[in-house]
Amino acid sequence: MKYILLHGMGQNASSWDKTISFLPDNTEAVCPELSDFFTEGNCHYNELYGAFCDYCNNFSEPLNLCGLSLGAVLALNYAIDFPQKVNSLILIAPQYDMPKFLLKVQNVLFKFMPESQFKDIGFTKKDFITLTNSMADMDLTSGLDKVTCPVLVLCGEKDNINKKEAVMLTERLPNAKFDTVSNSGHEVNIDNPQGLAKALEGHKWI
């Protein structure tokens, strides 16, 4: 059974390396590079999501999806549209009804960041801004009841911006539980990879 780990915006596939190192040796995990799912200059969420769906649908067996932030949005969206393809979900710092104000603040910050800071993650500054703008009106609320697989919703204990939304999502999903990862903020896979790996194993996801 495949375990697909989806990184967040501002990260790349290697952001999962330390977490994977703390998982059992027989774990079959793949970490796609999200920047491979779109063409430069056309970084819209619908294009990214469509390519991600094609990627997942190439696997014949049910999938275990684990995503952080943007990766969590993609995983949740896919589980709504293809519930029969998903065995379990782990959603870290997820959003299901996009916070427009927060996205606007992010875009302002992106505009003042040098282009060099985006080089290692496969996105240009323009790509970042285009992607966040294309997600501003997203609301997955109406499809949440379609997600019947086991779901673990996680948040770093210091991630106060996303914790409330994560708890609300847990309450709306039919088969979900919520937990926090100690000593971590938003990027749990970077801040406390060992704690995250322990949470994954505790969920019997592995």
mmCIF file of C-alpha atoms in Angstrom:
data_model
loop_
_atom_site.group_PDB
_atom_site.id
_atom_site.type_symbol
_atom_site.label_atom_id
_atom_site.label_comp_id
_atom_site.label_asym_id
_atom_site.label_seq_id
_atom_site.Cartn_x
_atom_site.Cartn_y
_atom_site.Cartn_z
ATOM 1 C CA MET A 1 0.000 0.000 0.000
ATOM 2 C CA LYS A 2 1.343 3.397 -0.997
ATOM 3 C CA TYR A 3 2.012 6.223 1.431
ATOM 4 C CA ILE A 4 2.140 9.558 -0.371
ATOM 5 C CA LEU A 5 3.620 12.506 1.530
ATOM 6 C CA LEU A 6 2.732 15.954 0.214
ATOM 7 C CA HIS A 7 4.817 18.950 1.196
ATOM 8 C CA GLY A 8 3.597 22.445 1.942
ATOM 9 C CA MET A 9 4.029 25.694 0.070
ATOM 10 C CA GLY A 10 7.560 26.947 0.593
ATOM 11 C CA GLN A 11 8.852 23.391 0.959
ATOM 12 C CA ASN A 12 9.963 20.663 -1.420
ATOM 13 C CA ALA A 13 9.933 16.862 -1.393
ATOM 14 C CA SER A 14 13.120 16.699 0.677
ATOM 15 C CA SER A 15 11.256 18.393 3.546
ATOM 16 C CA TRP A 16 9.996 14.894 4.425
ATOM 17 C CA ASP A 17 13.432 13.236 4.555
ATOM 18 C CA LYS A 18 13.910 13.436 8.326
ATOM 19 C CA THR A 19 10.350 12.281 9.057
ATOM 20 C CA ILE A 20 10.831 9.261 6.787
ATOM 21 C CA SER A 21 14.094 8.417 8.563
ATOM 22 C CA PHE A 22 12.108 7.867 11.783
ATOM 23 C CA LEU A 23 9.479 5.608 10.148
ATOM 24 C CA PRO A 24 9.793 1.795 10.008
ATOM 25 C CA ASP A 25 12.241 0.586 7.352
ATOM 26 C CA ASN A 26 9.521 -1.225 5.426
ATOM 27 C CA THR A 27 7.458 1.935 4.899
ATOM 28 C CA GLU A 28 6.829 2.468 1.188
ATOM 29 C CA ALA A 29 6.622 6.265 1.064
ATOM 30 C CA VAL A 30 6.785 8.491 -2.001
ATOM 31 C CA CYS A 31 7.144 12.265 -1.910
ATOM 32 C CA PRO A 32 6.170 13.949 -5.171
ATOM 33 C CA GLU A 33 7.580 17.363 -5.990
ATOM 34 C CA LEU A 34 4.503 19.589 -6.281
ATOM 35 C CA SER A 35 6.287 21.982 -8.627
ATOM 36 C CA ASP A 36 6.362 19.117 -11.180
ATOM 37 C CA PHE A 37 2.566 19.269 -11.401
ATOM 38 C CA PHE A 38 2.369 22.586 -13.243
ATOM 39 C CA THR A 39 4.165 24.586 -15.903
ATOM 40 C CA GLU A 40 5.994 27.773 -14.952
ATOM 41 C CA GLY A 41 3.835 30.834 -15.464
ATOM 42 C CA ASN A 42 0.603 28.851 -15.211
ATOM 43 C CA CYS A 43 0.550 27.953 -11.527
ATOM 44 C CA HIS A 44 -3.175 27.811 -10.849
ATOM 45 C CA TYR A 45 -4.644 25.512 -8.221
ATOM 46 C CA ASN A 46 -6.915 23.745 -10.727
ATOM 47 C CA GLU A 47 -3.927 22.830 -12.883
ATOM 48 C CA LEU A 48 -1.941 21.648 -9.874
ATOM 49 C CA TYR A 49 -4.866 19.615 -8.557
ATOM 50 C CA GLY A 50 -5.676 18.087 -11.954
ATOM 51 C CA ALA A 51 -2.095 16.874 -12.376
ATOM 52 C CA PHE A 52 -2.087 15.549 -8.810
ATOM 53 C CA CYS A 53 -5.274 13.571 -9.501
ATOM 54 C CA ASP A 54 -3.691 12.040 -12.601
ATOM 55 C CA TYR A 55 -0.662 11.089 -10.502
ATOM 56 C CA CYS A 56 -2.767 9.400 -7.802
ATOM 57 C CA ASN A 57 -5.078 7.669 -10.260
ATOM 58 C CA ASN A 58 -2.116 5.873 -11.797
ATOM 59 C CA PHE A 59 -1.867 3.769 -8.632
ATOM 60 C CA SER A 60 -4.152 0.749 -8.655
ATOM 61 C CA GLU A 61 -4.225 0.212 -4.886
ATOM 62 C CA PRO A 62 -5.908 2.423 -2.255
ATOM 63 C CA LEU A 63 -3.683 5.267 -1.076
ATOM 64 C CA ASN A 64 -2.676 6.659 2.285
ATOM 65 C CA LEU A 65 -2.259 10.396 1.834
ATOM 66 C CA CYS A 66 -0.428 12.675 4.245
ATOM 67 C CA GLY A 67 -0.217 16.372 3.439
ATOM 68 C CA LEU A 68 0.941 19.531 5.155
ATOM 69 C CA SER A 69 -0.735 22.881 4.458
ATOM 70 C CA LEU A 70 -1.066 23.023 0.646
ATOM 71 C CA GLY A 71 -0.422 19.280 0.601
ATOM 72 C CA ALA A 72 -3.280 18.800 3.072
ATOM 73 C CA VAL A 73 -5.638 20.782 0.830
ATOM 74 C CA LEU A 74 -4.722 18.596 -2.142
ATOM 75 C CA ALA A 75 -5.150 15.389 -0.121
ATOM 76 C CA LEU A 76 -8.530 16.439 1.273
ATOM 77 C CA ASN A 77 -9.761 17.606 -2.134
ATOM 78 C CA TYR A 78 -8.761 14.264 -3.660
ATOM 79 C CA ALA A 79 -10.455 12.265 -0.886
ATOM 80 C CA ILE A 80 -13.683 14.183 -1.545
ATOM 81 C CA ASP A 81 -13.581 13.551 -5.299
ATOM 82 C CA PHE A 82 -12.206 9.977 -5.176
ATOM 83 C CA PRO A 83 -13.220 8.500 -1.792
ATOM 84 C CA GLN A 84 -12.894 4.950 -3.111
ATOM 85 C CA LYS A 85 -9.200 5.565 -3.852
ATOM 86 C CA VAL A 86 -8.215 6.694 -0.346
ATOM 87 C CA ASN A 87 -7.529 4.275 2.503
ATOM 88 C CA SER A 88 -6.596 6.916 5.096
ATOM 89 C CA LEU A 89 -5.739 10.597 5.446
ATOM 90 C CA ILE A 90 -3.367 12.558 7.643
ATOM 91 C CA LEU A 91 -3.945 16.286 7.319
ATOM 92 C CA ILE A 92 -1.394 18.612 8.920
ATOM 93 C CA ALA A 93 -2.365 22.273 9.419
ATOM 94 C CA PRO A 94 -5.209 21.901 6.915
ATOM 95 C CA GLN A 95 -7.598 24.521 5.574
ATOM 96 C CA TYR A 96 -10.930 23.592 3.996
ATOM 97 C CA ASP A 97 -12.493 27.059 3.676
ATOM 98 C CA MET A 98 -9.672 29.264 2.502
ATOM 99 C CA PRO A 99 -8.874 32.231 4.783
ATOM 100 C CA LYS A 100 -8.906 35.108 2.292
ATOM 101 C CA PHE A 101 -7.270 37.601 4.641
ATOM 102 C CA LEU A 102 -4.423 35.228 5.489
ATOM 103 C CA LEU A 103 -3.787 34.557 1.794
ATOM 104 C CA LYS A 104 -3.648 38.289 1.102
ATOM 105 C CA VAL A 105 -1.115 38.760 3.900
ATOM 106 C CA GLN A 106 0.989 35.927 2.472
ATOM 107 C CA ASN A 107 0.973 37.549 -0.950
ATOM 108 C CA VAL A 108 2.160 40.854 0.483
ATOM 109 C CA LEU A 109 5.024 39.038 2.200
ATOM 110 C CA PHE A 110 5.909 37.176 -1.001
ATOM 111 C CA LYS A 111 6.148 40.447 -2.941
ATOM 112 C CA PHE A 112 8.868 41.723 -0.613
ATOM 113 C CA MET A 113 10.895 38.503 -0.633
ATOM 114 C CA PRO A 114 13.872 38.225 -3.025
ATOM 115 C CA GLU A 115 13.458 35.860 -5.961
ATOM 116 C CA SER A 116 16.447 33.843 -4.734
ATOM 117 C CA GLN A 117 14.435 32.542 -1.770
ATOM 118 C CA PHE A 118 12.122 30.667 -4.139
ATOM 119 C CA LYS A 119 14.873 29.001 -6.185
ATOM 120 C CA ASP A 120 15.258 25.764 -4.213
ATOM 121 C CA ILE A 121 11.552 24.923 -4.085
ATOM 122 C CA GLY A 122 10.717 25.005 -7.789
ATOM 123 C CA PHE A 123 8.357 27.968 -7.614
ATOM 124 C CA THR A 124 9.008 31.506 -8.786
ATOM 125 C CA LYS A 125 7.713 34.448 -6.800
ATOM 126 C CA LYS A 126 5.060 35.003 -9.469
ATOM 127 C CA ASP A 127 4.027 31.324 -9.235
ATOM 128 C CA PHE A 128 3.487 31.662 -5.479
ATOM 129 C CA ILE A 129 1.312 34.730 -5.850
ATOM 130 C CA THR A 130 -0.676 33.226 -8.734
ATOM 131 C CA LEU A 131 -1.299 30.017 -6.794
ATOM 132 C CA THR A 132 -2.486 31.715 -3.613
ATOM 133 C CA ASN A 133 -4.760 34.025 -5.600
ATOM 134 C CA SER A 134 -6.292 31.049 -7.419
ATOM 135 C CA MET A 135 -7.148 29.407 -4.063
ATOM 136 C CA ALA A 136 -8.811 32.438 -2.474
ATOM 137 C CA ASP A 137 -12.393 31.341 -3.185
ATOM 138 C CA MET A 138 -11.963 27.646 -2.404
ATOM 139 C CA ASP A 139 -14.411 26.079 0.042
ATOM 140 C CA LEU A 140 -14.500 22.292 0.436
ATOM 141 C CA THR A 141 -17.151 22.293 3.180
ATOM 142 C CA SER A 142 -19.955 20.801 1.093
ATOM 143 C CA GLY A 143 -17.931 17.688 0.250
ATOM 144 C CA LEU A 144 -16.583 16.807 3.686
ATOM 145 C CA ASP A 145 -19.273 14.198 4.373
ATOM 146 C CA LYS A 146 -17.915 12.148 1.446
ATOM 147 C CA VAL A 147 -14.664 11.504 3.325
ATOM 148 C CA THR A 148 -15.438 8.332 5.281
ATOM 149 C CA CYS A 149 -11.921 6.902 5.611
ATOM 150 C CA PRO A 150 -10.002 7.278 8.915
ATOM 151 C CA VAL A 151 -8.552 10.785 9.197
ATOM 152 C CA LEU A 152 -5.934 12.112 11.600
ATOM 153 C CA VAL A 153 -5.850 15.912 11.733
ATOM 154 C CA LEU A 154 -2.608 17.274 13.156
ATOM 155 C CA CYS A 155 -1.257 20.673 14.079
ATOM 156 C CA GLY A 156 1.974 21.838 15.632
ATOM 157 C CA GLU A 157 1.281 22.868 19.223
ATOM 158 C CA LYS A 158 2.613 26.361 18.433
ATOM 159 C CA ASP A 159 0.675 26.747 15.169
ATOM 160 C CA ASN A 160 -2.028 28.981 16.611
ATOM 161 C CA ILE A 161 -3.043 30.349 13.201
ATOM 162 C CA ASN A 162 -4.218 26.966 11.892
ATOM 163 C CA LYS A 163 -5.227 25.105 15.061
ATOM 164 C CA LYS A 164 -8.797 26.432 15.285
ATOM 165 C CA GLU A 165 -9.518 25.531 11.666
ATOM 166 C CA ALA A 166 -7.991 22.080 12.171
ATOM 167 C CA VAL A 167 -10.254 21.374 15.151
ATOM 168 C CA MET A 168 -13.313 22.581 13.213
ATOM 169 C CA LEU A 169 -12.414 20.302 10.309
ATOM 170 C CA THR A 170 -12.081 17.333 12.659
ATOM 171 C CA GLU A 171 -15.576 17.983 13.994
ATOM 172 C CA ARG A 172 -17.016 18.099 10.472
ATOM 173 C CA LEU A 173 -15.452 14.883 9.185
ATOM 174 C CA PRO A 174 -17.331 11.615 9.882
ATOM 175 C CA ASN A 175 -14.312 9.558 11.024
ATOM 176 C CA ALA A 176 -11.603 11.918 12.265
ATOM 177 C CA LYS A 177 -9.570 12.669 15.359
ATOM 178 C CA PHE A 178 -7.351 15.626 16.239
ATOM 179 C CA ASP A 179 -3.933 15.759 17.870
ATOM 180 C CA THR A 180 -1.011 18.135 18.220
ATOM 181 C CA VAL A 181 2.707 17.583 17.728
ATOM 182 C CA SER A 182 4.841 19.040 20.510
ATOM 183 C CA ASN A 183 7.699 21.471 20.017
ATOM 184 C CA SER A 184 6.576 22.475 16.544
ATOM 185 C CA GLY A 185 4.957 25.303 14.670
ATOM 186 C CA HIS A 186 3.424 25.204 11.199
ATOM 187 C CA GLU A 187 6.129 23.112 9.516
ATOM 188 C CA VAL A 188 5.822 20.034 11.702
ATOM 189 C CA ASN A 189 7.899 17.883 9.348
ATOM 190 C CA ILE A 190 10.810 20.315 9.799
ATOM 191 C CA ASP A 191 10.347 21.333 13.446
ATOM 192 C CA ASN A 192 9.768 17.897 14.980
ATOM 193 C CA PRO A 193 10.087 15.092 12.417
ATOM 194 C CA GLN A 194 10.521 12.434 15.098
ATOM 195 C CA GLY A 195 7.362 13.573 16.893
ATOM 196 C CA LEU A 196 5.476 13.571 13.606
ATOM 197 C CA ALA A 197 6.675 10.058 12.766
ATOM 198 C CA LYS A 198 5.508 8.900 16.201
ATOM 199 C CA ALA A 199 2.059 10.441 15.565
ATOM 200 C CA LEU A 200 1.828 8.667 12.205
ATOM 201 C CA GLU A 201 2.625 5.305 13.781
ATOM 202 C CA GLY A 202 0.180 5.937 16.618
ATOM 203 C CA HIS A 203 -2.559 6.433 14.043
ATOM 204 C CA LYS A 204 -1.834 2.900 12.769
ATOM 205 C CA TRP A 205 -1.273 4.559 9.409
ATOM 206 C CA ILE A 206 1.995 2.698 9.015
#
